[in-house]
Amino acid sequence: MHARRLMAVLAHPDDESLGVGGTLAKYASEGVQVFLLTATRGDGGRYRGLDSRDPRHPGPEALAKIREAELREAAARLGVREVSLLDYHDRQLAHANAEQAVGDIVGHLRRVRPDVVVTFGPEGAYGHPAMSA
């Protein structure tokens, strides 16, 4: 029998912590292999409360690196075995080619072959719909 596997498919860095972190940590602590697939690197978000137009904001490229590092640290603390990113731009998911996005996700699902997939519905989780991300 293979080890049980769970995959979270989420839009942004921090969704793993704000949305399903307790679930990921619980199952990882029980020996389930936990995988995380995130669609964006969070390059379009705020930085320490600063809007992207603020001159103190580091800019999209630097912010993506910061958010990815935060994502990887959070995932490690939650017990996530592997983090994968799809490199879609934050705040542009609604404009992404849906067929391509589905194909990208399916490729990871086929590779990992999870027993359970955790994600958010189209309405999002905390007032942040996935398609307007």
PDB file of C-alpha atoms in Angstrom:
ATOM      1  CA  MET A   1       0.000   0.000   0.000  1.00  0.00           C
ATOM      2  CA  HIS A   2       1.319   3.439  -0.890  1.00  0.00           C
ATOM      3  CA  ALA A   3       1.547   6.335   1.536  1.00  0.00           C
ATOM      4  CA  ARG A   4      -1.560   8.471   1.526  1.00  0.00           C
ATOM      5  CA  ARG A   5      -1.213  11.731  -0.390  1.00  0.00           C
ATOM      6  CA  LEU A   6      -3.013  15.044  -0.130  1.00  0.00           C
ATOM      7  CA  MET A   7      -2.590  17.942  -2.543  1.00  0.00           C
ATOM      8  CA  ALA A   8      -3.715  21.511  -1.958  1.00  0.00           C
ATOM      9  CA  VAL A   9      -4.315  23.495  -5.149  1.00  0.00           C
ATOM     10  CA  LEU A  10      -4.455  27.206  -4.318  1.00  0.00           C
ATOM     11  CA  ALA A  11      -4.174  30.574  -6.018  1.00  0.00           C
ATOM     12  CA  HIS A  12      -1.755  32.601  -3.879  1.00  0.00           C
ATOM     13  CA  PRO A  13       1.071  32.380  -1.404  1.00  0.00           C
ATOM     14  CA  ASP A  14      -0.540  32.652   2.042  1.00  0.00           C
ATOM     15  CA  ASP A  15      -3.673  30.711   1.027  1.00  0.00           C
ATOM     16  CA  GLU A  16      -1.965  27.627   2.472  1.00  0.00           C
ATOM     17  CA  SER A  17      -1.719  29.314   5.870  1.00  0.00           C
ATOM     18  CA  LEU A  18      -4.836  31.468   5.977  1.00  0.00           C
ATOM     19  CA  GLY A  19      -7.108  28.920   4.365  1.00  0.00           C
ATOM     20  CA  VAL A  20      -6.106  25.315   4.931  1.00  0.00           C
ATOM     21  CA  GLY A  21      -2.991  25.410   7.114  1.00  0.00           C
ATOM     22  CA  GLY A  22      -4.550  23.463   9.966  1.00  0.00           C
ATOM     23  CA  THR A  23      -5.667  20.721   7.602  1.00  0.00           C
ATOM     24  CA  LEU A  24      -2.261  20.461   5.937  1.00  0.00           C
ATOM     25  CA  ALA A  25      -0.424  20.346   9.292  1.00  0.00           C
ATOM     26  CA  LYS A  26      -2.835  17.802  10.766  1.00  0.00           C
ATOM     27  CA  TYR A  27      -2.470  15.320   7.954  1.00  0.00           C
ATOM     28  CA  ALA A  28       1.280  15.846   7.561  1.00  0.00           C
ATOM     29  CA  SER A  29       1.688  15.079  11.279  1.00  0.00           C
ATOM     30  CA  GLU A  30      -0.256  11.843  10.734  1.00  0.00           C
ATOM     31  CA  GLY A  31       2.141  10.662   8.033  1.00  0.00           C
ATOM     32  CA  VAL A  32       0.175  11.772   4.969  1.00  0.00           C
ATOM     33  CA  GLN A  33       2.417  13.086   2.190  1.00  0.00           C
ATOM     34  CA  VAL A  34       1.254  16.666   1.637  1.00  0.00           C
ATOM     35  CA  PHE A  35       1.868  18.541  -1.619  1.00  0.00           C
ATOM     36  CA  LEU A  36       1.113  22.180  -2.421  1.00  0.00           C
ATOM     37  CA  LEU A  37       0.458  23.661  -5.851  1.00  0.00           C
ATOM     38  CA  THR A  38       0.135  27.452  -5.979  1.00  0.00           C
ATOM     39  CA  ALA A  39      -0.895  29.277  -9.143  1.00  0.00           C
ATOM     40  CA  THR A  40       0.868  32.605  -8.511  1.00  0.00           C
ATOM     41  CA  ARG A  41       3.889  33.937  -6.665  1.00  0.00           C
ATOM     42  CA  GLY A  42       1.896  36.844  -5.219  1.00  0.00           C
ATOM     43  CA  ASP A  43       3.655  39.417  -7.384  1.00  0.00           C
ATOM     44  CA  GLY A  44       0.643  41.758  -7.513  1.00  0.00           C
ATOM     45  CA  GLY A  45      -0.039  42.112  -3.819  1.00  0.00           C
ATOM     46  CA  ARG A  46       0.704  44.589  -1.117  1.00  0.00           C
ATOM     47  CA  TYR A  47       3.994  44.660   0.735  1.00  0.00           C
ATOM     48  CA  ARG A  48       3.728  45.372   4.463  1.00  0.00           C
ATOM     49  CA  GLY A  49       0.464  47.155   3.730  1.00  0.00           C
ATOM     50  CA  LEU A  50       1.963  49.248   0.936  1.00  0.00           C
ATOM     51  CA  ASP A  51       0.155  49.449  -2.388  1.00  0.00           C
ATOM     52  CA  SER A  52       2.246  48.685  -5.476  1.00  0.00           C
ATOM     53  CA  ARG A  53       2.182  52.390  -6.411  1.00  0.00           C
ATOM     54  CA  ASP A  54       3.977  53.345  -3.194  1.00  0.00           C
ATOM     55  CA  PRO A  55       7.679  54.040  -3.869  1.00  0.00           C
ATOM     56  CA  ARG A  56       8.612  51.918  -0.827  1.00  0.00           C
ATOM     57  CA  HIS A  57       6.971  48.856  -2.421  1.00  0.00           C
ATOM     58  CA  PRO A  58       9.725  46.558  -3.789  1.00  0.00           C
ATOM     59  CA  GLY A  59       7.980  45.984  -7.137  1.00  0.00           C
ATOM     60  CA  PRO A  60       6.447  42.829  -8.625  1.00  0.00           C
ATOM     61  CA  GLU A  61       9.630  40.874  -9.307  1.00  0.00           C
ATOM     62  CA  ALA A  62      11.127  41.416  -5.853  1.00  0.00           C
ATOM     63  CA  LEU A  63       7.759  40.872  -4.188  1.00  0.00           C
ATOM     64  CA  ALA A  64       7.366  37.535  -5.986  1.00  0.00           C
ATOM     65  CA  LYS A  65      10.713  36.398  -4.556  1.00  0.00           C
ATOM     66  CA  ILE A  66       9.733  37.544  -1.058  1.00  0.00           C
ATOM     67  CA  ARG A  67       6.341  35.857  -1.226  1.00  0.00           C
ATOM     68  CA  GLU A  68       7.808  32.627  -2.599  1.00  0.00           C
ATOM     69  CA  ALA A  69      10.326  32.513   0.253  1.00  0.00           C
ATOM     70  CA  GLU A  70       7.512  33.102   2.754  1.00  0.00           C
ATOM     71  CA  LEU A  71       5.440  30.385   1.064  1.00  0.00           C
ATOM     72  CA  ARG A  72       8.254  27.858   1.254  1.00  0.00           C
ATOM     73  CA  GLU A  73       8.931  28.661   4.918  1.00  0.00           C
ATOM     74  CA  ALA A  74       5.243  28.361   5.822  1.00  0.00           C
ATOM     75  CA  ALA A  75       4.954  25.106   3.883  1.00  0.00           C
ATOM     76  CA  ALA A  76       7.978  23.665   5.695  1.00  0.00           C
ATOM     77  CA  ARG A  77       6.459  24.563   9.065  1.00  0.00           C
ATOM     78  CA  LEU A  78       3.161  22.957   8.029  1.00  0.00           C
ATOM     79  CA  GLY A  79       4.926  19.735   7.014  1.00  0.00           C
ATOM     80  CA  VAL A  80       4.392  20.086   3.266  1.00  0.00           C
ATOM     81  CA  ARG A  81       6.589  17.651   1.351  1.00  0.00           C
ATOM     82  CA  GLU A  82       6.724  19.585  -1.950  1.00  0.00           C
ATOM     83  CA  VAL A  83       5.798  23.070  -3.131  1.00  0.00           C
ATOM     84  CA  SER A  84       5.177  23.725  -6.831  1.00  0.00           C
ATOM     85  CA  LEU A  85       4.328  27.059  -8.450  1.00  0.00           C
ATOM     86  CA  LEU A  86       2.649  27.637 -11.806  1.00  0.00           C
ATOM     87  CA  ASP A  87       3.945  31.194 -12.400  1.00  0.00           C
ATOM     88  CA  TYR A  88       0.662  32.853 -13.309  1.00  0.00           C
ATOM     89  CA  HIS A  89       0.640  36.559 -12.471  1.00  0.00           C
ATOM     90  CA  ASP A  90      -1.210  37.635  -9.367  1.00  0.00           C
ATOM     91  CA  ARG A  91      -4.414  39.557 -10.099  1.00  0.00           C
ATOM     92  CA  GLN A  92      -4.387  38.138 -13.643  1.00  0.00           C
ATOM     93  CA  LEU A  93      -5.835  34.649 -13.110  1.00  0.00           C
ATOM     94  CA  ALA A  94      -9.212  35.723 -14.471  1.00  0.00           C
ATOM     95  CA  HIS A  95      -7.452  36.477 -17.768  1.00  0.00           C
ATOM     96  CA  ALA A  96      -5.416  33.271 -17.926  1.00  0.00           C
ATOM     97  CA  ASN A  97      -6.141  30.723 -20.608  1.00  0.00           C
ATOM     98  CA  ALA A  98      -8.463  28.355 -18.701  1.00  0.00           C
ATOM     99  CA  GLU A  99      -7.564  25.328 -20.828  1.00  0.00           C
ATOM    100  CA  GLN A 100      -3.855  25.920 -20.202  1.00  0.00           C
ATOM    101  CA  ALA A 101      -4.390  26.452 -16.457  1.00  0.00           C
ATOM    102  CA  VAL A 102      -6.440  23.261 -16.160  1.00  0.00           C
ATOM    103  CA  GLY A 103      -3.787  21.383 -18.131  1.00  0.00           C
ATOM    104  CA  ASP A 104      -1.058  22.692 -15.820  1.00  0.00           C
ATOM    105  CA  ILE A 105      -2.979  21.556 -12.737  1.00  0.00           C
ATOM    106  CA  VAL A 106      -3.842  18.181 -14.265  1.00  0.00           C
ATOM    107  CA  GLY A 107      -0.167  17.583 -15.011  1.00  0.00           C
ATOM    108  CA  HIS A 108       0.668  17.975 -11.315  1.00  0.00           C
ATOM    109  CA  LEU A 109      -2.297  15.831 -10.267  1.00  0.00           C
ATOM    110  CA  ARG A 110      -1.177  13.027 -12.587  1.00  0.00           C
ATOM    111  CA  ARG A 111       2.391  13.233 -11.332  1.00  0.00           C
ATOM    112  CA  VAL A 112       1.533  13.273  -7.619  1.00  0.00           C
ATOM    113  CA  ARG A 113      -1.613  11.103  -7.782  1.00  0.00           C
ATOM    114  CA  PRO A 114      -3.135  12.426  -4.548  1.00  0.00           C
ATOM    115  CA  ASP A 115      -5.839  10.536  -2.695  1.00  0.00           C
ATOM    116  CA  VAL A 116      -7.419  13.851  -1.681  1.00  0.00           C
ATOM    117  CA  VAL A 117      -7.368  17.310  -3.273  1.00  0.00           C
ATOM    118  CA  VAL A 118      -8.091  20.408  -1.188  1.00  0.00           C
ATOM    119  CA  THR A 119      -8.931  23.726  -2.843  1.00  0.00           C
ATOM    120  CA  PHE A 120     -11.361  26.649  -2.683  1.00  0.00           C
ATOM    121  CA  GLY A 121     -14.553  27.005  -4.672  1.00  0.00           C
ATOM    122  CA  PRO A 122     -14.965  29.723  -7.305  1.00  0.00           C
ATOM    123  CA  GLU A 123     -16.206  32.108  -4.611  1.00  0.00           C
ATOM    124  CA  GLY A 124     -12.802  31.953  -2.898  1.00  0.00           C
ATOM    125  CA  ALA A 125     -12.314  31.581   0.815  1.00  0.00           C
ATOM    126  CA  TYR A 126     -12.062  34.909   2.597  1.00  0.00           C
ATOM    127  CA  GLY A 127     -13.686  37.440   0.321  1.00  0.00           C
ATOM    128  CA  HIS A 128     -11.049  36.951  -2.379  1.00  0.00           C
ATOM    129  CA  PRO A 129     -12.595  35.012  -5.288  1.00  0.00           C
ATOM    130  CA  ALA A 130     -10.162  32.778  -7.141  1.00  0.00           C
ATOM    131  CA  MET A 131     -11.045  34.037 -10.601  1.00  0.00           C
ATOM    132  CA  SER A 132     -10.457  37.682  -9.726  1.00  0.00           C
ATOM    133  CA  ALA A 133      -7.147  36.848  -8.123  1.00  0.00           C
TER     134      ALA A 133
END
